[in-house]
Tab-separated table of C-alpha atoms and ligand atoms in Angstrom:
chain	number	residue	atom	x	y	z
A	1	MET	CA	-15.882	-12.392	13.996
A	2	ILE	CA	-14.406	-15.859	13.864
A	3	PRO	CA	-10.955	-16.249	15.650
A	4	ALA	CA	-8.938	-16.462	12.485
A	5	VAL	CA	-10.421	-13.207	11.210
A	6	GLU	CA	-9.868	-11.528	14.554
A	7	LYS	CA	-6.329	-12.569	14.484
A	8	ALA	CA	-5.853	-11.079	11.040
A	9	PHE	CA	-7.414	-7.832	12.191
A	10	ARG	CA	-4.980	-7.587	15.165
A	11	GLN	CA	-1.996	-8.444	12.959
A	12	VAL	CA	-2.826	-5.696	10.536
A	13	LYS	CA	-3.485	-3.151	13.283
A	14	ALA	CA	-0.110	-4.025	14.988
A	15	LEU	CA	1.754	-3.741	11.578
A	16	LYS	CA	2.656	-7.405	11.857
A	17	ILE	CA	1.165	-7.519	8.383
A	18	GLN	CA	2.060	-4.211	6.696
A	19	GLY	CA	2.240	-2.613	3.381
A	20	ALA	CA	-0.915	-1.577	1.409
A	21	GLU	CA	-1.016	-4.540	-0.861
A	22	ALA	CA	-0.423	-7.199	1.912
A	23	VAL	CA	-3.010	-5.566	4.000
A	24	ALA	CA	-5.652	-5.552	1.193
A	25	ARG	CA	-5.056	-9.129	0.306
A	26	GLU	CA	-5.063	-10.316	3.905
A	27	MET	CA	-8.401	-8.590	4.604
A	28	VAL	CA	-10.031	-9.879	1.452
A	29	ARG	CA	-9.066	-13.368	2.569
A	30	ALA	CA	-10.376	-12.609	6.093
A	31	LEU	CA	-13.749	-11.305	4.618
A	32	ALA	CA	-14.196	-14.461	2.580
A	33	GLU	CA	-13.324	-16.613	5.678
A	34	GLU	CA	-15.823	-14.703	7.806
A	35	MET	CA	-18.597	-15.052	5.222
A	36	LYS	CA	-17.897	-18.720	4.879
A	37	ALA	CA	-18.771	-19.158	8.478
A	38	VAL	CA	-21.950	-16.871	8.470
A	39	GLU	CA	-25.228	-18.599	8.701
A	40	ALA	CA	-27.410	-16.092	6.891
A	41	GLY	CA	-31.229	-16.479	6.606
A	42	SER	CA	-31.473	-14.635	3.332
A	43	ARG	CA	-29.463	-12.946	0.593
A	44	GLU	CA	-30.211	-9.495	2.227
A	45	ASP	CA	-29.045	-10.809	5.617
A	46	PHE	CA	-25.842	-12.078	4.054
A	47	LEU	CA	-25.045	-8.833	2.267
A	48	ARG	CA	-25.844	-6.806	5.446
A	49	ARG	CA	-23.453	-8.908	7.413
A	50	MET	CA	-20.867	-8.803	4.724
A	51	LYS	CA	-21.005	-4.975	4.642
A	52	LYS	CA	-20.654	-4.809	8.511
A	53	THR	CA	-17.673	-7.046	8.421
A	54	ALA	CA	-16.119	-5.046	5.644
A	55	VAL	CA	-16.466	-1.822	7.586
A	56	VAL	CA	-14.929	-3.421	10.733
A	57	LEU	CA	-11.968	-4.866	8.662
A	58	THR	CA	-11.380	-1.440	7.047
A	59	SER	CA	-11.064	0.200	10.400
A	60	ALA	CA	-7.834	-1.773	11.114
A	61	ARG	CA	-5.857	0.789	8.900
A	62	PRO	CA	-7.974	3.943	8.381
A	63	THR	CA	-5.571	5.364	5.821
A	64	GLU	CA	-5.465	2.442	3.295
A	65	PRO	CA	-7.515	3.146	0.193
A	66	ALA	CA	-6.230	-0.085	-1.226
A	67	LEU	CA	-7.976	-1.823	1.717
A	68	ARG	CA	-11.202	0.247	1.314
A	69	HIS	CA	-11.099	-0.378	-2.477
A	70	ALA	CA	-10.702	-4.105	-1.922
A	71	MET	CA	-13.689	-4.247	0.502
A	72	ARG	CA	-15.864	-2.164	-1.930
A	73	PHE	CA	-14.874	-4.394	-4.837
A	74	MET	CA	-15.871	-7.471	-2.831
A	75	LEU	CA	-19.286	-5.924	-1.888
A	76	PHE	CA	-19.847	-4.810	-5.483
A	77	GLN	CA	-19.124	-8.285	-6.849
A	78	ALA	CA	-21.488	-9.852	-4.249
A	79	ARG	CA	-24.305	-7.522	-5.027
A	80	LYS	CA	-24.110	-7.700	-8.854
A	81	ASN	CA	-26.121	-10.817	-9.352
A	82	PRO	CA	-29.543	-10.424	-7.641
A	83	SER	CA	-30.625	-13.971	-8.426
A	84	GLN	CA	-27.920	-15.506	-6.068
A	85	ASP	CA	-29.259	-16.773	-2.674
A	86	ALA	CA	-27.219	-16.753	0.534
A	87	GLY	CA	-25.704	-20.193	-0.152
A	88	GLU	CA	-24.620	-19.260	-3.674
A	89	LEU	CA	-23.301	-15.877	-2.415
A	90	LYS	CA	-21.024	-17.678	-0.019
A	91	LYS	CA	-19.344	-19.620	-2.878
A	92	ALA	CA	-19.255	-16.410	-5.062
A	93	VAL	CA	-17.414	-14.452	-2.368
A	94	ALA	CA	-14.889	-17.261	-2.006
A	95	ARG	CA	-14.260	-17.218	-5.787
A	96	GLU	CA	-14.026	-13.431	-5.888
A	97	ALA	CA	-11.404	-13.474	-3.160
A	98	LYS	CA	-9.306	-15.822	-5.174
A	99	ALA	CA	-9.773	-13.754	-8.345
A	100	PHE	CA	-8.718	-10.627	-6.360
A	101	GLU	CA	-5.521	-12.249	-5.236
A	102	LYS	CA	-4.769	-13.465	-8.807
A	103	THR	CA	-5.290	-9.947	-10.311
A	104	ALA	CA	-3.087	-8.349	-7.617
A	105	LEU	CA	-0.259	-10.781	-8.475
A	106	GLU	CA	-0.626	-10.154	-12.252
A	107	ASN	CA	-0.569	-6.448	-11.707
A	108	LYS	CA	2.507	-6.599	-9.611
A	109	ALA	CA	4.345	-8.543	-12.359
A	110	LYS	CA	3.474	-5.737	-14.875
A	111	ILE	CA	4.680	-3.035	-12.473
A	112	ALA	CA	7.878	-4.962	-11.920
A	113	LEU	CA	8.440	-5.075	-15.682
A	114	PHE	CA	7.686	-1.316	-16.294
A	115	GLY	CA	9.490	-0.240	-13.091
A	116	SER	CA	12.661	-2.185	-13.727
A	117	ARG	CA	13.059	-0.499	-17.053
A	118	LEU	CA	13.361	2.839	-15.140
A	119	VAL	CA	16.386	1.453	-13.174
A	120	PRO	CA	19.511	1.693	-15.352
A	121	HIS	CA	22.410	-0.821	-15.080
A	122	GLY	CA	24.930	0.537	-12.456
A	123	ALA	CA	22.339	2.848	-10.830
A	124	SER	CA	22.062	3.714	-7.121
A	125	VAL	CA	18.476	3.540	-5.882
A	126	LEU	CA	17.163	5.065	-2.623
A	127	VAL	CA	14.083	3.421	-1.183
A	128	HIS	CA	11.978	4.193	1.910
A	129	CYS	CA	9.906	1.883	4.148
A	130	HIS	CA	8.890	-1.592	3.019
A	131	SER	CA	6.804	-1.819	-0.218
A	132	SER	CA	6.338	-5.357	-1.566
A	133	THR	CA	5.938	-3.655	-5.045
A	134	ILE	CA	9.335	-1.868	-4.814
A	135	VAL	CA	11.118	-5.110	-3.682
A	136	ARG	CA	9.560	-6.872	-6.695
A	137	VAL	CA	10.718	-4.083	-9.094
A	138	LEU	CA	14.321	-4.288	-7.790
A	139	LYS	CA	14.370	-8.069	-7.946
A	140	LYS	CA	13.290	-7.866	-11.502
A	141	ALA	CA	16.041	-5.373	-12.273
A	142	ALA	CA	18.560	-7.720	-10.639
A	143	ASP	CA	17.091	-10.723	-12.590
A	144	ASP	CA	17.684	-8.754	-15.793
A	145	GLY	CA	21.339	-8.699	-14.928
A	146	LYS	CA	21.534	-5.017	-13.784
A	147	ARG	CA	24.063	-4.383	-11.103
A	148	ILE	CA	22.533	-1.822	-8.689
A	149	ARG	CA	23.172	-0.436	-5.194
A	150	VAL	CA	20.055	0.042	-3.086
A	151	TYR	CA	20.060	2.463	-0.075
A	152	CYS	CA	17.296	1.640	2.438
A	153	THR	CA	16.262	4.091	5.069
A	154	GLU	CA	15.561	2.370	8.468
A	155	THR	CA	12.099	4.046	8.583
A	156	ARG	CA	11.549	4.917	12.177
A	157	PRO	CA	9.623	4.173	14.327
A	158	ARG	CA	8.800	0.683	13.174
A	159	TYR	CA	11.905	0.047	11.016
A	160	GLN	CA	10.204	-1.441	7.971
A	161	GLY	CA	13.339	-0.379	6.053
A	162	ARG	CA	15.166	-3.215	7.801
A	163	VAL	CA	12.766	-5.651	6.312
A	164	THR	CA	13.489	-4.254	2.795
A	165	ALA	CA	17.198	-4.296	3.334
A	166	ARG	CA	17.120	-7.969	4.462
A	167	GLU	CA	14.934	-9.038	1.547
A	168	LEU	CA	17.175	-7.306	-0.919
A	169	GLY	CA	20.422	-8.475	0.597
A	170	ASP	CA	19.231	-12.063	0.759
A	171	TYR	CA	18.457	-11.795	-2.981
A	172	GLY	CA	22.048	-10.886	-3.631
A	173	ILE	CA	21.393	-7.133	-4.329
A	174	LYS	CA	24.024	-4.803	-2.973
A	175	THR	CA	22.238	-3.067	-0.121
A	176	THR	CA	23.084	-0.337	2.274
A	177	LEU	CA	21.052	0.628	5.355
A	178	VAL	CA	21.056	4.288	6.330
A	179	VAL	CA	19.290	6.245	9.139
A	180	ASP	CA	16.321	8.192	7.797
A	181	SER	CA	18.063	11.563	8.239
A	182	ALA	CA	20.912	10.436	5.971
A	183	ALA	CA	18.624	10.486	2.989
A	184	ASN	CA	19.717	13.918	1.815
A	185	TYR	CA	23.320	12.902	2.157
A	186	VAL	CA	22.730	9.859	-0.044
A	187	LEU	CA	20.900	11.981	-2.584
A	188	SER	CA	23.572	14.630	-2.710
A	189	ARG	CA	26.071	12.029	-3.877
A	190	MET	CA	23.855	10.495	-6.560
A	191	LYS	CA	24.282	10.917	-10.275
A	192	ASP	CA	21.387	11.997	-12.614
A	193	THR	CA	20.770	8.487	-13.793
A	194	ASP	CA	20.005	7.298	-10.242
A	195	VAL	CA	16.520	7.084	-8.906
A	196	VAL	CA	14.321	7.122	-5.794
A	197	LEU	CA	11.607	4.455	-5.624
A	198	VAL	CA	8.761	4.450	-3.206
A	199	GLY	CA	5.458	2.633	-2.916
A	200	ALA	CA	2.013	4.227	-2.345
A	201	ASP	CA	-0.682	3.976	0.211
A	202	ALA	CA	-2.988	6.378	-1.547
A	203	ILE	CA	-3.050	8.642	-4.601
A	204	THR	CA	-5.366	11.642	-4.630
A	205	ALA	CA	-7.371	13.106	-7.507
A	206	THR	CA	-4.677	15.792	-7.937
A	207	GLY	CA	-1.906	13.196	-8.161
A	208	ASP	CA	-0.447	13.720	-4.729
A	209	LEU	CA	1.142	10.701	-3.058
A	210	VAL	CA	0.331	9.450	0.437
A	211	ASN	CA	3.008	7.130	1.652
A	212	LYS	CA	5.099	6.307	4.708
A	213	VAL	CA	5.912	9.416	6.786
A	214	GLY	CA	9.205	10.890	5.550
A	215	THR	CA	8.477	10.277	1.964
A	216	SER	CA	7.675	13.949	1.328
A	217	LEU	CA	10.964	15.065	2.827
A	218	ILE	CA	12.942	12.579	0.647
A	219	ALA	CA	10.913	13.725	-2.342
A	220	ALA	CA	11.722	17.433	-1.736
A	221	ALA	CA	15.380	16.631	-1.326
A	222	ALA	CA	15.394	14.409	-4.458
A	223	ASN	CA	13.831	17.328	-6.361
A	224	GLU	CA	16.511	19.648	-5.108
A	225	HIS	CA	19.195	17.294	-6.421
A	226	GLY	CA	17.441	16.617	-9.751
A	227	ILE	CA	16.943	12.871	-8.939
A	228	PRO	CA	13.507	11.524	-10.152
A	229	LEU	CA	11.179	9.907	-7.634
A	230	TYR	CA	8.906	7.203	-9.003
A	231	SER	CA	6.018	5.708	-6.981
A	232	CYS	CA	5.428	2.096	-8.083
A	233	THR	CA	1.911	1.092	-7.234
A	234	ALA	CA	-1.236	-0.666	-8.583
A	235	THR	CA	-3.952	1.820	-9.604
A	236	HIS	CA	-6.202	0.641	-6.792
A	237	LYS	CA	-4.318	2.931	-4.422
A	238	TYR	CA	-6.054	5.840	-6.214
A	239	ASP	CA	-8.690	7.025	-3.853
A	240	PRO	CA	-11.878	8.112	-5.783
A	241	LEU	CA	-13.272	9.746	-2.654
A	242	THR	CA	-10.684	12.555	-3.048
A	243	LEU	CA	-12.380	13.425	-6.279
A	244	TYR	CA	-15.479	14.449	-4.282
A	245	GLY	CA	-13.451	16.574	-1.864
A	246	VAL	CA	-12.862	14.059	0.924
A	247	PRO	CA	-9.400	14.592	2.317
A	248	GLU	CA	-7.088	11.704	2.773
A	249	LEU	CA	-6.939	10.801	6.478
A	250	ILE	CA	-3.499	10.367	7.996
A	251	GLU	CA	-3.376	7.566	10.556
A	252	MET	CA	-2.012	8.522	13.917
A	253	ARG	CA	-0.131	5.753	15.694
A	254	PRO	CA	0.304	5.195	19.435
A	255	ARG	CA	2.916	7.103	21.447
A	256	GLU	CA	4.410	3.859	22.676
A	257	GLU	CA	5.966	3.322	19.145
A	258	ILE	CA	8.193	6.364	19.958
A	259	ILE	CA	8.474	6.437	23.762
A	260	ASP	CA	8.783	2.802	24.856
A	261	ARG	CA	8.467	1.566	28.346
A	262	GLY	CA	12.253	1.711	29.043
A	263	MET	CA	12.428	5.482	28.509
A	264	ARG	CA	12.049	7.569	31.739
A	265	GLY	CA	11.295	11.272	32.195
A	266	PHE	CA	8.997	11.708	29.177
A	267	GLY	CA	5.786	11.954	31.212
A	268	LYS	CA	5.270	15.665	30.311
A	269	VAL	CA	6.148	15.261	26.651
A	270	ASP	CA	3.547	14.912	23.930
A	271	VAL	CA	4.184	12.651	20.985
A	272	LEU	CA	3.054	13.051	17.413
A	273	ASN	CA	3.266	9.876	15.453
A	274	PRO	CA	1.691	10.181	11.914
A	275	ALA	CA	2.076	7.008	9.885
A	276	PHE	CA	2.016	8.702	6.549
A	277	ASP	CA	2.609	12.075	4.788
A	278	VAL	CA	1.649	13.701	1.634
A	279	THR	CA	4.049	14.288	-1.226
A	280	PRO	CA	2.907	16.985	-3.748
A	281	ALA	CA	2.351	15.786	-7.278
A	282	ARG	CA	5.076	18.094	-8.516
A	283	HIS	CA	7.713	15.978	-6.660
A	284	VAL	CA	6.612	12.720	-8.212
A	285	ALA	CA	8.208	12.124	-11.608
A	286	ALA	CA	5.630	9.402	-12.468
A	287	TYR	CA	3.436	6.575	-11.100
A	288	VAL	CA	4.513	3.219	-12.370
A	289	THR	CA	1.306	1.245	-12.545
A	290	GLU	CA	-0.070	-1.882	-14.149
A	291	ILE	CA	-1.478	0.235	-17.039
A	292	GLY	CA	1.709	2.113	-17.680
A	293	VAL	CA	4.060	4.827	-16.446
A	294	LEU	CA	1.793	7.826	-15.908
A	295	PRO	CA	2.477	11.425	-14.899
A	296	PRO	CA	0.644	12.282	-11.693
A	297	GLN	CA	-1.864	14.572	-13.398
A	298	ALA	CA	-2.910	11.853	-15.806
A	299	LEU	CA	-3.452	9.176	-13.264
A	300	ALA	CA	-7.064	9.786	-12.385
A	301	THR	CA	-8.202	10.169	-16.005
A	302	ALA	CA	-6.202	7.029	-17.054
A	303	VAL	CA	-7.789	4.947	-14.230
A	304	TRP	CA	-11.242	6.065	-15.370
A	305	LYS	CA	-10.481	5.253	-18.955
A	306	GLU	CA	-9.226	1.840	-18.139
A	307	TYR	CA	-11.742	0.677	-15.576
A	308	GLY	CA	-14.668	3.066	-15.948
A	309	LEU	CA	-16.235	5.229	-13.329
A	310	ASP	CA	-16.279	3.937	-9.767
A	311	LYS	CA	-19.959	3.058	-9.354
A	312	GLU	CA	-19.402	1.036	-6.220
A	313	GLU	CA	-20.775	2.326	-2.906
A	314	LEU	CA	-18.197	4.670	-1.416
A	315	PHE	CA	-17.700	4.563	2.388
B	401	RUB	C1	3.972	0.857	4.224
B	401	RUB	C2	4.201	1.872	3.097
B	401	RUB	C3	4.377	1.215	1.729
B	401	RUB	C4	3.045	1.170	0.982
B	401	RUB	C5	3.190	0.388	-0.289
B	401	RUB	O1	3.508	1.482	5.417
B	401	RUB	O2	4.157	3.022	3.258
B	401	RUB	O3	5.268	2.127	0.949
B	401	RUB	O4	2.095	0.586	1.769
B	401	RUB	O5	3.376	-0.983	-0.054
B	401	RUB	P1	3.072	0.544	6.654
B	401	RUB	P2	3.015	-2.084	-1.143
B	401	RUB	O6	4.333	-0.236	7.019
B	401	RUB	O7	2.657	1.530	7.663
B	401	RUB	O8	2.003	-0.367	6.167
B	401	RUB	O9	3.721	-1.714	-2.412
B	401	RUB	O10	3.398	-3.433	-0.551
B	401	RUB	O11	1.526	-2.010	-1.295
């Protein structure tokens, strides 16, 4: 891999670039950069190398269907015109990477519009982790003149919630940072017009939500208090492999994220550090997507209806 692509890979792996959307876009750019530098002897050679690079880039975050989807989409686009030689393919891949980015931005604007309509004036909103989509929804609500209060969980162990809190605070939105375990306390004081908003890393065929670890606990508590939880996400987080019985992998992160170098006396202690967890569909009020606000059970069908069956090679 060329140095710039290696750097992108390292940054994604180390969570310096995080959030499903940002990861997918960065890797599409990286794939296009790598393919620009490749000297392929033939169309077949080009496509073989492209697939190899896509598989390597995907391995940076194993639980990122948006990333897998983006890589599949790029391969599918590259393969679809058999008359293109290696030189033409190079240009086509660069074009597709730009188109991917454009569509992602357009989708996000639609989700921001639909999602902001679910946030009433005067509402309190609880959010978890850092989702660029959620930040966009909340900024849109603020742009529309709604006065809202957002509670951000810190999101241990990597504190992505601090990023959210800073971004919203800087935008002039009233923001409160709380420790993760205060989520139930916040929810218990909410009124029934308030909402919980989270992003998504993956959505399964049965409508379950895979998102930052802790989401399922917040969702269960929100359900208990009668507060709706919406997941705002582009439909490319839907993982078609789950339709064929493939379980969603949960990425395990290193122990050093929890037991850092300064902590003594933990040599005999094991650490479990899952990056994500699964929220059952029954705790998700709806998915707010670019094609509309969908109940979890309808999402898979709606995606198929809108975009057709996923005929791309699944890996
Ligand atoms: C981030 C996370 C986000 C989703 C959605 O986890 O769980 O909620 O990725 O983000 P991590 P977006 O920090 O481990 O990547 O809406 O930006 O796609």
